[in-house]
Amino acid sequence: MVKTGKLILEDGTEMLGKVFGYEGSIAGEVVFNTAMTGYPESLTDPSYAGQILIATYPLIGNYGVPNKDSKNSMLTHYESDKIQINGFIVSDYSHEYSHWNAEKSLDQWMIDNKIPGLYDIDTRALTKIIREKGAMLGKIIIDNQDVPLFDPNKENIVNKVSINEKQVYGNGKYRIMLIDCGVKNNIIRHFLKRDTTIIRVPWDYDFSEEEYDGLFISNGPGDPKRCDITIKNLALAFENSEPIFGICLGNQLMSLASGADTYKLKYGHRSHNQPVLEVNTNRAYITSQNHGFAVDNNSLSDEWNPLFINLNDDTNEGFQHKSKPFFSTQFHPEASSGPTDTEFLFDKFLDMIKVSKQENE
Amino acid sequence: MENKINKVLILGSGALKIGEAGEFDYSGSQALKALKEEKIHSVLINPNIATVQTSKEIADEIYFLPITPFFVEQVIQKEQPDGILLSFGGQTALNCGMELFENGILEKYNVQVLGTPIEAIRTTEDRQEFADLLRGIKIKTPESYSCESIDEALIAAEKIGFPVITRAAFTLGGQGSGFCNNPNELSELAQTAFSFSNQILVEKSLKGWKEVEYEVVRDKYDNCITVCNMENFDPLGIHTGESIVVAPSQTLSNTEYHKLREISIKIIRRVGVVGECNVQFALDPRSEDYRVIEVNARLSRSSALASKATGYPLAFVAAKLGLGYGLHELKNSVTKTTSAFFEPALDYVTCKIPRWDLGKFNGVNKQLGSSMKSVGEIMSIGRSFEEAIQKGLRMIGQGMHGFTANKELSIDNIEQELSEPTDMRIFAIAHALKQGFATQKIHELTGIDLWFLEKLKNILNIENQLLTTKGLDDLDDNLLITAKKAGFSDFQLARSVIKSSDESIDNDLLTVREYRKKRGIIPFVKQIDTLAAEYPAQTNYLYLTYHGIEGDIEYEQDGKSVIVLGSGAYRIGSSVEFDWGSVNALNTVNKMGYRSIMINYNPETVSTDYDICDRLYFDELSLERVLDIIDLETPKGIIVSVGGQIPNTLAMRLHGLNVNILGTSPESIDNAEDRHKFSSMLDKLGINQPRWRELSSMNDIFHFVDTVGFPVLIRPSYVLSGAAMNVVSNKEELEHFLKLAAKISKKHPVVVSEFIQQAKEIEFDAVADKGEIIAYAISEHIEFAGVHSGDATLVFPPQKVYFETLRRIKRISKQIAKELNISGPFNMQFLARDNFVKVIECNLRASRSFPFVSKILDQNFIEMATRIMLGEKVEKPNKSIFDVEHIGVKASQFSFSRLTKADPVLGVDMASTGEVGCIGDEYYETILKAMMSVGYRIPSKGVLLSTGDIKSKVELLNSCRLMKARGLQLYATPGSASFLESHGIECISVHWPDEDKKPNSLDLLQKSMIDFVVNIPKNLDSSELNNDYIIRRRAIDLNIPIITNARLASAYITAFCTVEKKDIQIKSWNEYIKE
């Protein structure tokens, strides 16, 4: 007999489901993602740390989870070394999986990582609640073992997902200082494909004395304003001329460092189909996104211009410095999971580095 | 917008045929809607008069003309359009457009091709050029080499790697093709292949690879999206039109999904499409290796499916992009607030299942393969695969109740059935699973991904649990919910839980319904909103599911809605004409201030566009589902008479459950449908009908035939094989047919009817109000009775029927309308000979010819009928058929070339897949237009004649004289030749195919000396049958026009001999009806 579990939202909503994965109660911020593929990637994306994820696509687990091959000391098929979400809510869990590259079932993988999940939940009804009332806290209760609510935005969760000490990847021509606020493996993979050496440092690392050709600020979970040290370090970096590129949380941190403001979106953007328009052009891109906070376009200082905006709700999707080679995107050009249309931004960053290096030489 | 575009010409796809069907009515209609929104004057050429797109509200000027360069040029000359849209009418429109371009006609008249440039389209059509182009951007296509010796073939195979597939060049029907796993097999096969051809192609075998498609859109700014991807249930080797298809893909990982997506976008950019394009991939099931198999740079069947599966109006958007818009400048038409530049996120799964009608064809090869044979399709929506597939298997409407709980199949060799699939593919899998086959074994035999097979097995696991229960009282709620979530219908539950017999099940399924409603187990209505609930939807595109705890819709329950039941899957005998009916009923319901509700599940239709009605339920037309929806909607009533036979058969049962059926009372429908009741009503009214009996023994049959005489029409209620109906002309044939094809018993009686030869068949279409006829149309068949009315060529108004006959028909129709108290549409068929009129059929619903007669008369019969059904008084139109100054001819489209081995002869069972309707001022001019519209080319070389029995020989004498006078060389088989000679018509006598003598009829066909074949079947003598069959089939395979009916042949021949192509009038529908 399959065990029954309960999802409780902070507004009092309760939904019964069937348990899969680890059998233990957990709390977190409840958010939804409308992607139709990519659960192994999403679940290991550190930006989801502290969250209970709802998959709006109902059939989950179809292709199991991939093997643990690794390259450059990173797992090839995952975005980090472990499941980052706190819990997983789906409609129709596929008990049988089939894929040439599958090593085990999603269920088993979640058990291994001690992550609980519920299936047989009306995920559409649940999503509509969050759409109407905004992202909210919630908990998965199994075997009636209650746990307190937990708000990942109230603490510095970046500290938990960032590495503890500096790590270097690759041996390429261009040295990139990568501030890890919860970086996805695919960002590093994209850089390594482009003749770089990656110096991955903790979120609060003081890199002002370090030599690098370009600075990168990664994605990550939670409220950007909690990363005060990173913001301060960035503000200093803005005084130099080495190119800077930020993604997702990186976009928000750069905005805060530039004096702009961020705010919490009602329910965030978490999907593979977010349309963005490059400002003042007719070029639009489909992007992969995963964020709950956004940059306030109106708060950008005179030195900065919006670079991309969201075609659905006009929110900020990136901005750039008017004269210096600094830019950032709210979306994920590295994809994984999601569409790969904006990968060229990595090339753009590398081109900036090449130009800046030439100028310096 | 570049150069101001004020007037645009759009080409339709003509008659529905296998491989090119209703999806192009949908795409054309959407494109026209986009033009209308831009206030651009639209001109449409499409001879398919039954379509929705050929309606006044949709296109400004409509020409019912053949879609060939000759006619299109003349329309261009006359209308002087600024632009032309070529991507919305399938391959027909595209090919025609390419020819116009190559002939310089578009340039000559300064007509701009909107959307994808012609050069780009041409690249995708040329296999070699396209493969080179893809190689240029490092995209893989299947490796292939042409070889001229066995050694060359072996070297090629080494390069490619085994297994390979070989194809002999320049042969028909796949002669000399096959798979080879090693050099030995290749040498052997190559040897055979070289006996057919001096060149063979050795190609990488991708058999067993997954087949995946993407629908890609690009605007002029180079912005691209993929609207949907789709995964074939069957692996490569079975045409995508023949496979079950799911959207989105189910077994692809994120990297696979996005790798193929990225390649699709690279391709569309390289090709330079502006609008929509479809990319088909083969994906290795054991790695991320792939090949691009095909690209269609136009709207296709898949794009129609993708539109319905996602709610993204691809054709509408493609048309807007053709007019110069960017994707980011358009809005999502479901949310109305978000951008059209996005990729739909689904929160459900859809399943497309093909509908075959192979049973209708004599001799047809039933095996599924690389060419398409299905005539229609359905799409089902659910929140689990099990739910969607079970719904879908019911929707195809071939007597199945889902994946299981069906009648036991008898399959002789199940392994063979699995590895060489036929139209019974999915049921063979059910059978194998029940026999204990492991999913792994089935996977090995079918190549179907284990994920699908495990899901199917899960359905049977649930059924097994249901079977162990001892009735509803013993049924656990959890199991019941699980079963409903897995798509089990109340019927399936009755069969597995109550163990209902065939007799009791109709009642038992209602018991199940009542029981589960009492337990609170009901389905919920969910919206298709393109964004998986991220943003609110402004439209009501809906489906029902048991995977839910709440619905998305709030109901008014004010009795101000009207439900219209749609037509279901297109099939032989029911297609786009009933979609036209449904759409017009919905429009009228809207006009009259009610909320319009549609239920239908056919993705190739306009009636399943969510903006056509207030609420669209893309769901089953079963009693259970319709009742579910009625429970929620509490409508004013329900219309069952505009969507063909499926809704009509539900009428009586719904009525029995106190559902308000609008229009004619269901009791009357039953009185017309029930052969016995109808017959006694006719007797009572003193109306003649052909004599008939329902008989259950051979003796009784012989006895009855003794009184009525041969020929007789035989309709068995239980068919073993072959055609369900047949006309037999002697005792031997009668015995032969009954023994071979049918089972006779008390339980399975046979209906035997007198068959009247040389009789005219006449159609009566009408609308009545409380028994009084308000509007009517009488049309005549060109063929004598014996050809199914759906295959016959119709002339309206009738030109060759006695006035007296017409008067009698009108009188009888009045009597019947009154007796049945008809309120709404109805159709009757009559036989007439020497002014004696007999009734053969009466349907209290709209018929196939409703759009045809409505458009010729310019009186919308469906609109009138709907107004009447809603209680409005409708005035009789002041124009009758005698005031019509033009003529309409409706001709049938056959798809025999797609149906390998099928005999293209016409009979009492319908075989056509589509039709056209053309208008003209003169009889023969109109016939010529119509025949050319269904693909007949006027012969200029030689005609091969086998003129059948003496009556048809006489019938064709004058035609043969005309052809001779026109300078055509006549060839005739021996009997026909001597008949012609004896009447002073010179011809060359040729031998039958099985005679080893020259000149031989087959040689002539093969050597392209013949460009028209008249082959009239004579009798059932087996050698002649076989010879005739060979000639007919060869003509079809060589794409030579053929006619097998003497009356039609004579009409057509007279038409092309007396009317010159250049004298055909180029007049729009408006010009005719305004005269």
mmCIF file of N, CA and C in Angstrom, chain B residues 125 259 363 370 552 558 667 727 969:
data_model
loop_
_atom_site.group_PDB
_atom_site.id
_atom_site.type_symbol
_atom_site.label_atom_id
_atom_site.label_comp_id
_atom_site.label_asym_id
_atom_site.label_seq_id
_atom_site.Cartn_x
_atom_site.Cartn_y
_atom_site.Cartn_z
ATOM 1 N N GLU B 125 12.412 20.825 -50.959
ATOM 2 C CA GLU B 125 11.717 19.799 -51.731
ATOM 3 C C GLU B 125 12.688 18.892 -52.483
ATOM 4 N N LYS B 259 18.591 19.533 -27.775
ATOM 5 C CA LYS B 259 19.516 19.355 -28.890
ATOM 6 C C LYS B 259 18.727 19.385 -30.206
ATOM 7 N N GLY B 363 -9.167 -6.186 -51.342
ATOM 8 C CA GLY B 363 -7.809 -6.569 -51.743
ATOM 9 C C GLY B 363 -6.707 -5.712 -51.168
ATOM 10 N N SER B 370 5.756 2.790 -44.746
ATOM 11 C CA SER B 370 6.258 4.138 -44.951
ATOM 12 C C SER B 370 5.306 5.020 -45.749
ATOM 13 N N ASP B 552 -11.600 24.276 -13.632
ATOM 14 C CA ASP B 552 -11.157 25.651 -13.860
ATOM 15 C C ASP B 552 -12.310 26.593 -14.180
ATOM 16 N N ASP B 558 -27.651 28.683 -16.299
ATOM 17 C CA ASP B 558 -28.836 29.504 -16.528
ATOM 18 C C ASP B 558 -29.651 29.020 -17.724
ATOM 19 N N GLU B 667 -37.664 10.200 -30.970
ATOM 20 C CA GLU B 667 -38.538 9.091 -31.389
ATOM 21 C C GLU B 667 -38.657 9.059 -32.911
ATOM 22 N N VAL B 727 -23.844 -6.178 -54.205
ATOM 23 C CA VAL B 727 -24.941 -6.481 -55.121
ATOM 24 C C VAL B 727 -24.567 -7.773 -55.835
ATOM 25 N N GLN B 969 -6.301 8.399 -80.009
ATOM 26 C CA GLN B 969 -6.162 7.010 -80.437
ATOM 27 C C GLN B 969 -6.927 6.127 -79.464
#
